Amino acid sequence: MADPTNHANAANPLPVATVDDVKRINPLVPMKARVTRIIEETSDVKTFCVSTIGEDGMPAAPFHTGPGQLAMLSLPGVGEAMFSATDAPDHLQISIKKVGLLTEQLHEICEGQTVGIRGPYGNGFDMEAMKGKNVLFIGGGIGLAPVRSVVRYCVDHREDYGNLHLIYGARTYDDLVFKYDLFETWPKVPDFKVSVTVDRGDDNWKGNVGFVPAFIEQLHPSPENTVCILCGPPIMIKFTLGVLDKLGFTPENVITTLEMRMKCGIGKCGRCNIGSCFVCLDGPVFSLAQLKLLPNEY
Amino acid sequence: MKAFPKDKLTAVLDTLAKQATLWVPAIVAGVSRFAPYGPGREVQLGANTVMSPKEALFPATEKIYEYSAYGIDGEFTPVDPSVGPQILFGLRSCDMQGILCLDDVFLTRGYVDDYYAKKREEATLVTLGCVTPGPDCFCYAMGVNPAEHAASDAQLFDLGDAYGIVARTAKGEALVSALETAGLLSESDKAPLPTGDFVLKVDAEGITEKLQHMFDHPLWDAFSRKCLNCGACAYICPTCHCFDISDKKRNAHCGIKIKCWDTCMYSEYALMAGGHNPRPSKKERVRQRFMHKLRYFPERYGKLQCTGCGRCIAKCPVNLEITDVIQQVREAKIDG
Amino acid sequence: MSDNMRNNVRDNMGHMNNQLTQEMRDLARELLASGEVKGLFGWTKGSRWYLTPPVFITKPEEADRLCYDEFAVNNLTGLLLDFRDSQDKIAVFVKGCDSRGIVRLVQDNQLKRENIVVIGVPCPGMGDKGAVTDHRQAQELPLLAKCLECRYPNPVLADRTIGAVTVTTEPSAAPSGATAEAAKGRGVGSKEADRFAQVEAIEKMSPDERYAFWQAQNKKCIRCYACRNICPACNCRECIFDSDKKNWVNKAATPTDNAFFGITRAMHVAGRCVECGECERVCPMDIPIMAMNRKLIGDLNELFGPYDAGVKADEKPPLGAFKLDDPEEFM
């Protein structure tokens, strides 16, 4: 399985728009964009490759998102919603699980569909602060989407980071997203260990069977000079935090992303307010230490 | 100071209305609110309006862009946020303070909301010093001076038989000189009438700090039992700024994206597509409202998000009064 | 009325209020102390003399917070909806008009009758706080219009009563119990015949005038939903106006969209409105909501025969039952 989304010429990186460039545009009006490719990850997750389009119909300024940042994707006439975005060299990748009306409609669209895109929003992961450290990635289900943006960054800047270890789980083999990365691309990266588990095994699956928290305990990753990046369903997070604590990870070194309903993306509309923070602006990336300072209302 | 006799008010308003859309406190279909001045408008400068003046800068519903979708093609056409020059006449100090809160939200922290910013930039704000506080007023407790507000473009003072006017900014000076050119102003040596006594007594000293230890306090259960979770308080509030962005379809192919008022009081406000709601019951929503005004907003922007205008107190169907919340929070015992 | 007489009325009212308040507290204390109920909705004295808002208490020692006077205007029955999924027994004080809300909630299967202890109170008629001129000092106030038009001054059902009030499902019965004299003196029910006056006045308008009238009202609506949220008949678990997902209605507060809300709300409570008038009282924009409700009540009376919703628990609402002689023939 080769990465079907990676059709950029890595030797010729395109210029990228800075956050400031995007801010100059009215932040509530989407830029016109086109879905150039749709990848079916699982029965209910699709990855949409999106490129902005200018007046002439040609790709406009690339829409660059940092690891962990968000993009507001809108389908005209249906609605818009905030998603975690992954930067690819000449386009944006947004992996979407079918959960509501908008996402159901998004799953119906074809390649070539015009969509709106605005952002990027949010703080993203502090990749500078993580330099020189080992990184432990933990993901569950569609939670691998935000994690993947960090993994890709670390792989692209391999020399800046220590050992990489991904622990990922989903309900079944069929529910694993980004299989081409999990089984083809990432295992080939030097000093990158990829550990995958499924809740329920089947004939297709030769690997580990069990829940993520138990799998982590079994793998026993070292907290030594290590930052842990954690995204997944709330129940998985809850049990995983207990395991990480037991393993000796400090709250400062466990980093996660929060999910809240968002409308404006720029810290105005109030919806994603938790305490004195707005998840769309001050988050979605928070360390566990930061979360402990916020009201438990997410 | 420069002044015009009260019986020249109409002439003053007529003059100003020639320069810009002039918003005045008035009775419209039985409700007092700020409304564009024009023939037959019942101007009412004597009391706080039911609706806050925020709707002039942050309308209940406004278009942000138009969209169309034909097959796989789509277009997004922004709507010009400008409404042309506006004068907001007869704001109270509490209203002005409310606009400063909106400024913090819409104009700071990295992003600017163009729809608010444009209207704010185009607006000249004329405040009027309060002489008779209303029965539900408590601005003094929120750090607001009812007699005048330093952030206004021009300040009016009640001098008894005349209104004194002082310009505070270039916009205010332009407005005053327009009145001068029209021959409406003369010099007065009268002192402004003092502000009368307040009916409501409350002390909010230390409220933000106290609330930092009260997220799990049983008080929120008690408040929420009578709250209806309606949006009356938020919609008439001069500082409540939460909004929704949603579609107003014209037909299957095109429509308008609107920005419209919304409130944390509504059950679906924070409800996510998968069904999870971080504030699932009345208790969390009531807590959010008061925490936001009295703790989160001060933590983020350094000022209380309540200006003591008393509108929510006057109109709450169950008398869930913010002054009472403040009082009870201050008296509450905290474990540990 | 001379000043002297006015003072007498006020003193008498004050005395009665004290007595009723005492009875109220005693009964609440008893119900909570014995464990018969887990909580109780009543009224308490608010921040000013003309405010007597709702309160919920759960401990016998909180009984002293209860208070009853001519400002205990809130219908508390809608607040019971917070307990619709609970097995806890809750007590609630009801005036005549409020009591019909209980029937409404039980008929709509929102509450189990056995989970509610209904305590009937006599009603002196509620004062109109809009007429207050001195916010510091108590004064005599005119009655709310809805009290002048009152047809059910006595509770239509109750498990317990205070103030010797009579429980009756008879319309237009005279006010009873401790406040009977005061209620009569103040004019409770005296304008009963005017109940449809506003509807008639609006019906007399030309179509254009009527359109302009409602358009002005709809323009005012801020979609705060206070009318819906206080109403014992508006008890849907999920209101369509809370969901923009299905595009039934959008959130734009335009006169057209607001009218859609207003008419939908009125149609939805048609045949179920208990005429407590709370929707109109709580409207911050002073929209004459009861005119809509009354229009539908009048039409239903005409079509199906006289019917008062929320009076008799075993009597089905006209739009909730099918009869062979119904005017609609499509069945």
PDB file of C-alpha atoms in Angstrom, chain A residues 68-290:
ATOM      1  CA  GLY A  68      -2.974  19.683  15.629  1.00  0.00           C
ATOM      2  CA  GLN A  69      -4.595  22.712  14.043  1.00  0.00           C
ATOM      3  CA  LEU A  70      -8.175  22.845  12.842  1.00  0.00           C
ATOM      4  CA  ALA A  71      -9.967  23.794   9.669  1.00  0.00           C
ATOM      5  CA  MET A  72     -13.593  24.744   9.178  1.00  0.00           C
ATOM      6  CA  LEU A  73     -14.979  22.830   6.233  1.00  0.00           C
ATOM      7  CA  SER A  74     -18.278  23.879   4.749  1.00  0.00           C
ATOM      8  CA  LEU A  75     -20.529  22.259   2.250  1.00  0.00           C
ATOM      9  CA  PRO A  76     -22.615  25.055   0.742  1.00  0.00           C
ATOM     10  CA  GLY A  77     -26.256  24.671   1.626  1.00  0.00           C
ATOM     11  CA  VAL A  78     -25.620  21.982   4.197  1.00  0.00           C
ATOM     12  CA  GLY A  79     -23.480  23.522   6.872  1.00  0.00           C
ATOM     13  CA  GLU A  80     -19.996  23.730   8.214  1.00  0.00           C
ATOM     14  CA  ALA A  81     -18.040  22.063  10.962  1.00  0.00           C
ATOM     15  CA  MET A  82     -14.590  22.104  12.447  1.00  0.00           C
ATOM     16  CA  PHE A  83     -12.200  19.255  11.788  1.00  0.00           C
ATOM     17  CA  SER A  84      -8.682  18.361  12.635  1.00  0.00           C
ATOM     18  CA  ALA A  85      -6.560  18.872   9.550  1.00  0.00           C
ATOM     19  CA  THR A  86      -3.365  17.291   8.335  1.00  0.00           C
ATOM     20  CA  ASP A  87      -0.990  19.158   6.146  1.00  0.00           C
ATOM     21  CA  ALA A  88       0.163  17.412   3.013  1.00  0.00           C
ATOM     22  CA  PRO A  89       2.786  19.063   0.787  1.00  0.00           C
ATOM     23  CA  ASP A  90       0.349  20.680  -1.633  1.00  0.00           C
ATOM     24  CA  HIS A  91      -3.023  20.179  -0.081  1.00  0.00           C
ATOM     25  CA  LEU A  92      -4.937  19.577   3.077  1.00  0.00           C
ATOM     26  CA  GLN A  93      -6.238  16.271   4.345  1.00  0.00           C
ATOM     27  CA  ILE A  94      -9.301  16.058   6.520  1.00  0.00           C
ATOM     28  CA  SER A  95     -10.447  12.687   7.799  1.00  0.00           C
ATOM     29  CA  ILE A  96     -14.096  12.639   8.688  1.00  0.00           C
ATOM     30  CA  LYS A  97     -16.201  10.112  10.497  1.00  0.00           C
ATOM     31  CA  LYS A  98     -19.916   9.949   9.787  1.00  0.00           C
ATOM     32  CA  VAL A  99     -21.592  11.157  12.981  1.00  0.00           C
ATOM     33  CA  GLY A 100     -24.254  13.689  12.049  1.00  0.00           C
ATOM     34  CA  LEU A 101     -26.120  15.357   9.251  1.00  0.00           C
ATOM     35  CA  LEU A 102     -23.237  17.337   7.766  1.00  0.00           C
ATOM     36  CA  THR A 103     -20.757  14.480   7.901  1.00  0.00           C
ATOM     37  CA  GLU A 104     -23.312  12.137   6.325  1.00  0.00           C
ATOM     38  CA  GLN A 105     -23.695  14.584   3.450  1.00  0.00           C
ATOM     39  CA  LEU A 106     -19.944  14.950   3.158  1.00  0.00           C
ATOM     40  CA  HIS A 107     -19.671  11.205   2.760  1.00  0.00           C
ATOM     41  CA  GLU A 108     -21.979  11.483  -0.262  1.00  0.00           C
ATOM     42  CA  ILE A 109     -19.920  14.000  -2.237  1.00  0.00           C
ATOM     43  CA  CYS A 110     -17.706  13.161  -5.198  1.00  0.00           C
ATOM     44  CA  GLU A 111     -14.222  14.236  -6.142  1.00  0.00           C
ATOM     45  CA  GLY A 112     -14.320  17.687  -7.711  1.00  0.00           C
ATOM     46  CA  GLN A 113     -16.921  19.005  -5.286  1.00  0.00           C
ATOM     47  CA  THR A 114     -16.537  22.659  -4.323  1.00  0.00           C
ATOM     48  CA  VAL A 115     -16.365  23.190  -0.604  1.00  0.00           C
ATOM     49  CA  GLY A 116     -15.508  26.130   1.592  1.00  0.00           C
ATOM     50  CA  ILE A 117     -12.592  26.176   3.899  1.00  0.00           C
ATOM     51  CA  ARG A 118     -11.514  28.615   6.552  1.00  0.00           C
ATOM     52  CA  GLY A 119      -8.796  28.655   9.131  1.00  0.00           C
ATOM     53  CA  PRO A 120      -6.394  27.341  10.135  1.00  0.00           C
ATOM     54  CA  TYR A 121      -7.562  27.655  13.694  1.00  0.00           C
ATOM     55  CA  GLY A 122      -6.165  26.758  17.045  1.00  0.00           C
ATOM     56  CA  ASN A 123      -2.795  26.613  18.675  1.00  0.00           C
ATOM     57  CA  GLY A 124      -1.566  23.272  17.336  1.00  0.00           C
ATOM     58  CA  PHE A 125       1.142  21.232  19.005  1.00  0.00           C
ATOM     59  CA  ASP A 126       4.261  23.061  20.129  1.00  0.00           C
ATOM     60  CA  MET A 127       6.702  21.187  17.932  1.00  0.00           C
ATOM     61  CA  GLU A 128       9.614  23.403  19.020  1.00  0.00           C
ATOM     62  CA  ALA A 129       9.183  22.464  22.667  1.00  0.00           C
ATOM     63  CA  MET A 130       9.178  18.773  21.732  1.00  0.00           C
ATOM     64  CA  LYS A 131      12.496  18.963  19.897  1.00  0.00           C
ATOM     65  CA  GLY A 132      15.061  16.452  21.104  1.00  0.00           C
ATOM     66  CA  LYS A 133      12.481  14.373  22.903  1.00  0.00           C
ATOM     67  CA  ASN A 134      11.093  10.919  22.288  1.00  0.00           C
ATOM     68  CA  VAL A 135       7.478  10.981  21.267  1.00  0.00           C
ATOM     69  CA  LEU A 136       4.863   8.437  22.265  1.00  0.00           C
ATOM     70  CA  PHE A 137       1.711   8.682  20.165  1.00  0.00           C
ATOM     71  CA  ILE A 138      -1.455   7.097  21.446  1.00  0.00           C
ATOM     72  CA  GLY A 139      -4.587   7.062  19.339  1.00  0.00           C
ATOM     73  CA  GLY A 140      -7.964   5.402  19.347  1.00  0.00           C
ATOM     74  CA  GLY A 141     -10.338   5.171  16.383  1.00  0.00           C
ATOM     75  CA  ILE A 142     -10.705   8.427  14.443  1.00  0.00           C
ATOM     76  CA  GLY A 143      -8.535  10.015  17.168  1.00  0.00           C
ATOM     77  CA  LEU A 144      -5.584   9.040  14.996  1.00  0.00           C
ATOM     78  CA  ALA A 145      -6.457  11.957  12.681  1.00  0.00           C
ATOM     79  CA  PRO A 146      -4.999  14.748  14.859  1.00  0.00           C
ATOM     80  CA  VAL A 147      -2.192  12.427  15.972  1.00  0.00           C
ATOM     81  CA  ARG A 148      -1.310  11.742  12.358  1.00  0.00           C
ATOM     82  CA  SER A 149      -0.626  15.427  11.711  1.00  0.00           C
ATOM     83  CA  VAL A 150       2.039  15.316  14.414  1.00  0.00           C
ATOM     84  CA  VAL A 151       3.425  11.980  13.273  1.00  0.00           C
ATOM     85  CA  ARG A 152       3.838  13.326   9.770  1.00  0.00           C
ATOM     86  CA  TYR A 153       5.590  16.402  11.085  1.00  0.00           C
ATOM     87  CA  CYS A 154       7.981  14.310  13.189  1.00  0.00           C
ATOM     88  CA  VAL A 155       8.680  12.011  10.244  1.00  0.00           C
ATOM     89  CA  ASP A 156       9.343  15.014   7.991  1.00  0.00           C
ATOM     90  CA  HIS A 157      11.690  16.465  10.611  1.00  0.00           C
ATOM     91  CA  ARG A 158      13.041  13.133  11.733  1.00  0.00           C
ATOM     92  CA  GLU A 159      16.397  14.420  12.975  1.00  0.00           C
ATOM     93  CA  ASP A 160      14.711  16.843  15.433  1.00  0.00           C
ATOM     94  CA  TYR A 161      13.037  14.142  17.495  1.00  0.00           C
ATOM     95  CA  GLY A 162      14.157  11.042  19.374  1.00  0.00           C
ATOM     96  CA  ASN A 163      12.525   7.640  19.229  1.00  0.00           C
ATOM     97  CA  LEU A 164       8.960   7.549  17.966  1.00  0.00           C
ATOM     98  CA  HIS A 165       6.388   5.046  19.149  1.00  0.00           C
ATOM     99  CA  LEU A 166       2.778   4.875  18.026  1.00  0.00           C
ATOM    100  CA  ILE A 167       0.236   2.829  19.911  1.00  0.00           C
ATOM    101  CA  TYR A 168      -3.057   2.743  18.064  1.00  0.00           C
ATOM    102  CA  GLY A 169      -6.246   0.793  18.416  1.00  0.00           C
ATOM    103  CA  ALA A 170      -9.694   0.542  16.901  1.00  0.00           C
ATOM    104  CA  ARG A 171     -12.663  -1.738  17.311  1.00  0.00           C
ATOM    105  CA  THR A 172     -11.754  -4.105  14.482  1.00  0.00           C
ATOM    106  CA  TYR A 173      -9.216  -4.354  11.684  1.00  0.00           C
ATOM    107  CA  ASP A 174     -11.764  -2.778   9.344  1.00  0.00           C
ATOM    108  CA  ASP A 175     -12.047   0.234  11.653  1.00  0.00           C
ATOM    109  CA  LEU A 176      -8.329   1.030  11.569  1.00  0.00           C
ATOM    110  CA  VAL A 177      -7.768   4.277   9.705  1.00  0.00           C
ATOM    111  CA  PHE A 178      -4.694   5.221   7.642  1.00  0.00           C
ATOM    112  CA  LYS A 179      -3.707   1.611   7.072  1.00  0.00           C
ATOM    113  CA  TYR A 180      -1.153   2.652   4.431  1.00  0.00           C
ATOM    114  CA  ASP A 181       0.642   4.753   7.039  1.00  0.00           C
ATOM    115  CA  LEU A 182       0.294   2.204   9.820  1.00  0.00           C
ATOM    116  CA  PHE A 183       1.534  -0.784   7.890  1.00  0.00           C
ATOM    117  CA  GLU A 184       3.601   0.639   5.016  1.00  0.00           C
ATOM    118  CA  THR A 185       4.982   4.121   5.517  1.00  0.00           C
ATOM    119  CA  TRP A 186       5.648   4.497   9.212  1.00  0.00           C
ATOM    120  CA  PRO A 187       7.226   1.109  10.021  1.00  0.00           C
ATOM    121  CA  LYS A 188       9.946   1.993   7.470  1.00  0.00           C
ATOM    122  CA  VAL A 189      10.873   5.217   9.261  1.00  0.00           C
ATOM    123  CA  PRO A 190      14.029   4.780  11.368  1.00  0.00           C
ATOM    124  CA  ASP A 191      13.443   4.308  15.103  1.00  0.00           C
ATOM    125  CA  PHE A 192       9.682   4.427  14.698  1.00  0.00           C
ATOM    126  CA  LYS A 193       7.857   1.614  16.412  1.00  0.00           C
ATOM    127  CA  VAL A 194       4.241   1.116  15.393  1.00  0.00           C
ATOM    128  CA  SER A 195       2.059  -0.989  17.693  1.00  0.00           C
ATOM    129  CA  VAL A 196      -1.501  -1.671  16.609  1.00  0.00           C
ATOM    130  CA  THR A 197      -4.282  -3.387  18.509  1.00  0.00           C
ATOM    131  CA  VAL A 198      -7.940  -4.134  17.829  1.00  0.00           C
ATOM    132  CA  ASP A 199     -10.729  -4.675  20.349  1.00  0.00           C
ATOM    133  CA  ARG A 200     -12.072  -7.695  18.484  1.00  0.00           C
ATOM    134  CA  GLY A 201      -9.880  -9.900  16.321  1.00  0.00           C
ATOM    135  CA  ASP A 202     -10.885 -11.698  13.156  1.00  0.00           C
ATOM    136  CA  ASP A 203      -9.292 -13.835  10.436  1.00  0.00           C
ATOM    137  CA  ASN A 204      -7.713 -10.761   8.819  1.00  0.00           C
ATOM    138  CA  TRP A 205      -5.918  -9.758  11.948  1.00  0.00           C
ATOM    139  CA  LYS A 206      -2.710 -11.353  13.159  1.00  0.00           C
ATOM    140  CA  GLY A 207      -1.709  -8.661  15.635  1.00  0.00           C
ATOM    141  CA  ASN A 208      -2.652  -7.828  19.200  1.00  0.00           C
ATOM    142  CA  VAL A 209      -6.236  -8.073  20.396  1.00  0.00           C
ATOM    143  CA  GLY A 210      -7.258  -5.932  23.373  1.00  0.00           C
ATOM    144  CA  PHE A 211      -8.101  -2.407  24.464  1.00  0.00           C
ATOM    145  CA  VAL A 212      -5.582   0.394  24.090  1.00  0.00           C
ATOM    146  CA  PRO A 213      -4.980   1.062  27.819  1.00  0.00           C
ATOM    147  CA  ALA A 214      -4.169  -2.615  28.477  1.00  0.00           C
ATOM    148  CA  PHE A 215      -1.959  -2.697  25.393  1.00  0.00           C
ATOM    149  CA  ILE A 216      -0.008   0.307  26.667  1.00  0.00           C
ATOM    150  CA  GLU A 217       0.530  -1.408  30.005  1.00  0.00           C
ATOM    151  CA  GLN A 218       1.789  -4.472  28.179  1.00  0.00           C
ATOM    152  CA  LEU A 219       4.172  -2.451  25.963  1.00  0.00           C
ATOM    153  CA  HIS A 220       5.349  -0.475  28.971  1.00  0.00           C
ATOM    154  CA  PRO A 221       6.731   2.610  27.158  1.00  0.00           C
ATOM    155  CA  SER A 222       9.308   4.595  29.103  1.00  0.00           C
ATOM    156  CA  PRO A 223       8.469   8.137  30.255  1.00  0.00           C
ATOM    157  CA  GLU A 224      12.161   9.008  30.067  1.00  0.00           C
ATOM    158  CA  ASN A 225      12.552  12.265  28.065  1.00  0.00           C
ATOM    159  CA  THR A 226       9.264  11.416  26.381  1.00  0.00           C
ATOM    160  CA  VAL A 227       6.236  13.458  25.407  1.00  0.00           C
ATOM    161  CA  CYS A 228       2.984  11.574  25.005  1.00  0.00           C
ATOM    162  CA  ILE A 229       0.423  12.716  22.461  1.00  0.00           C
ATOM    163  CA  LEU A 230      -2.963  11.249  23.124  1.00  0.00           C
ATOM    164  CA  CYS A 231      -6.239  11.410  21.160  1.00  0.00           C
ATOM    165  CA  GLY A 232      -9.222   9.149  21.170  1.00  0.00           C
ATOM    166  CA  PRO A 233     -12.689   8.576  22.526  1.00  0.00           C
ATOM    167  CA  PRO A 234     -13.299   9.903  26.069  1.00  0.00           C
ATOM    168  CA  ILE A 235     -13.537   6.445  27.605  1.00  0.00           C
ATOM    169  CA  MET A 236     -10.169   5.440  26.160  1.00  0.00           C
ATOM    170  CA  ILE A 237      -8.599   8.706  27.336  1.00  0.00           C
ATOM    171  CA  LYS A 238      -9.934   8.174  30.823  1.00  0.00           C
ATOM    172  CA  PHE A 239      -8.399   4.720  31.253  1.00  0.00           C
ATOM    173  CA  THR A 240      -5.227   5.605  29.365  1.00  0.00           C
ATOM    174  CA  LEU A 241      -4.520   8.526  31.701  1.00  0.00           C
ATOM    175  CA  GLY A 242      -4.532   6.100  34.623  1.00  0.00           C
ATOM    176  CA  VAL A 243      -2.009   3.863  32.864  1.00  0.00           C
ATOM    177  CA  LEU A 244       0.231   6.779  31.875  1.00  0.00           C
ATOM    178  CA  ASP A 245       0.234   8.002  35.447  1.00  0.00           C
ATOM    179  CA  LYS A 246       1.286   4.542  36.614  1.00  0.00           C
ATOM    180  CA  LEU A 247       4.065   4.478  34.028  1.00  0.00           C
ATOM    181  CA  GLY A 248       5.407   7.749  35.386  1.00  0.00           C
ATOM    182  CA  PHE A 249       4.328  10.266  32.738  1.00  0.00           C
ATOM    183  CA  THR A 250       3.904  13.700  34.313  1.00  0.00           C
ATOM    184  CA  PRO A 251       0.834  15.835  33.419  1.00  0.00           C
ATOM    185  CA  GLU A 252       3.119  18.339  31.660  1.00  0.00           C
ATOM    186  CA  ASN A 253       4.231  15.631  29.248  1.00  0.00           C
ATOM    187  CA  VAL A 254       0.834  14.257  28.342  1.00  0.00           C
ATOM    188  CA  ILE A 255      -0.722  16.320  25.578  1.00  0.00           C
ATOM    189  CA  THR A 256      -4.150  15.910  24.088  1.00  0.00           C
ATOM    190  CA  THR A 257      -6.667  17.731  21.925  1.00  0.00           C
ATOM    191  CA  LEU A 258     -10.157  18.694  23.022  1.00  0.00           C
ATOM    192  CA  GLU A 259     -13.263  18.502  20.943  1.00  0.00           C
ATOM    193  CA  MET A 260     -16.044  21.033  21.414  1.00  0.00           C
ATOM    194  CA  ARG A 261     -18.803  22.348  19.207  1.00  0.00           C
ATOM    195  CA  MET A 262     -17.490  25.356  17.292  1.00  0.00           C
ATOM    196  CA  LYS A 263     -19.062  27.914  15.021  1.00  0.00           C
ATOM    197  CA  CYS A 264     -16.731  30.867  14.495  1.00  0.00           C
ATOM    198  CA  GLY A 265     -13.309  29.336  15.069  1.00  0.00           C
ATOM    199  CA  ILE A 266     -11.872  32.666  16.218  1.00  0.00           C
ATOM    200  CA  GLY A 267     -12.781  32.790  19.887  1.00  0.00           C
ATOM    201  CA  LYS A 268     -15.854  34.998  19.544  1.00  0.00           C
ATOM    202  CA  CYS A 269     -19.035  32.945  19.302  1.00  0.00           C
ATOM    203  CA  GLY A 270     -18.617  31.486  22.766  1.00  0.00           C
ATOM    204  CA  ARG A 271     -19.553  27.902  22.014  1.00  0.00           C
ATOM    205  CA  CYS A 272     -16.255  26.193  22.814  1.00  0.00           C
ATOM    206  CA  ASN A 273     -15.685  28.201  25.963  1.00  0.00           C
ATOM    207  CA  ILE A 274     -14.237  26.266  28.890  1.00  0.00           C
ATOM    208  CA  GLY A 275     -13.358  28.469  31.820  1.00  0.00           C
ATOM    209  CA  SER A 276     -11.397  31.427  30.523  1.00  0.00           C
ATOM    210  CA  CYS A 277     -10.264  29.490  27.431  1.00  0.00           C
ATOM    211  CA  PHE A 278     -11.701  29.065  23.992  1.00  0.00           C
ATOM    212  CA  VAL A 279     -10.841  25.689  22.525  1.00  0.00           C
ATOM    213  CA  CYS A 280     -10.824  26.989  18.945  1.00  0.00           C
ATOM    214  CA  LEU A 281      -8.277  29.676  19.772  1.00  0.00           C
ATOM    215  CA  ASP A 282      -6.353  28.687  22.895  1.00  0.00           C
ATOM    216  CA  GLY A 283      -6.664  24.969  22.127  1.00  0.00           C
ATOM    217  CA  PRO A 284      -7.476  22.442  20.884  1.00  0.00           C
ATOM    218  CA  VAL A 285      -4.100  21.248  22.166  1.00  0.00           C
ATOM    219  CA  PHE A 286      -3.747  21.177  25.932  1.00  0.00           C
ATOM    220  CA  SER A 287      -1.358  19.410  28.235  1.00  0.00           C
ATOM    221  CA  LEU A 288      -2.908  17.389  30.985  1.00  0.00           C
ATOM    222  CA  ALA A 289      -1.396  19.905  33.405  1.00  0.00           C
ATOM    223  CA  GLN A 290      -3.296  22.706  31.640  1.00  0.00           C
TER     224      GLN A 290
END
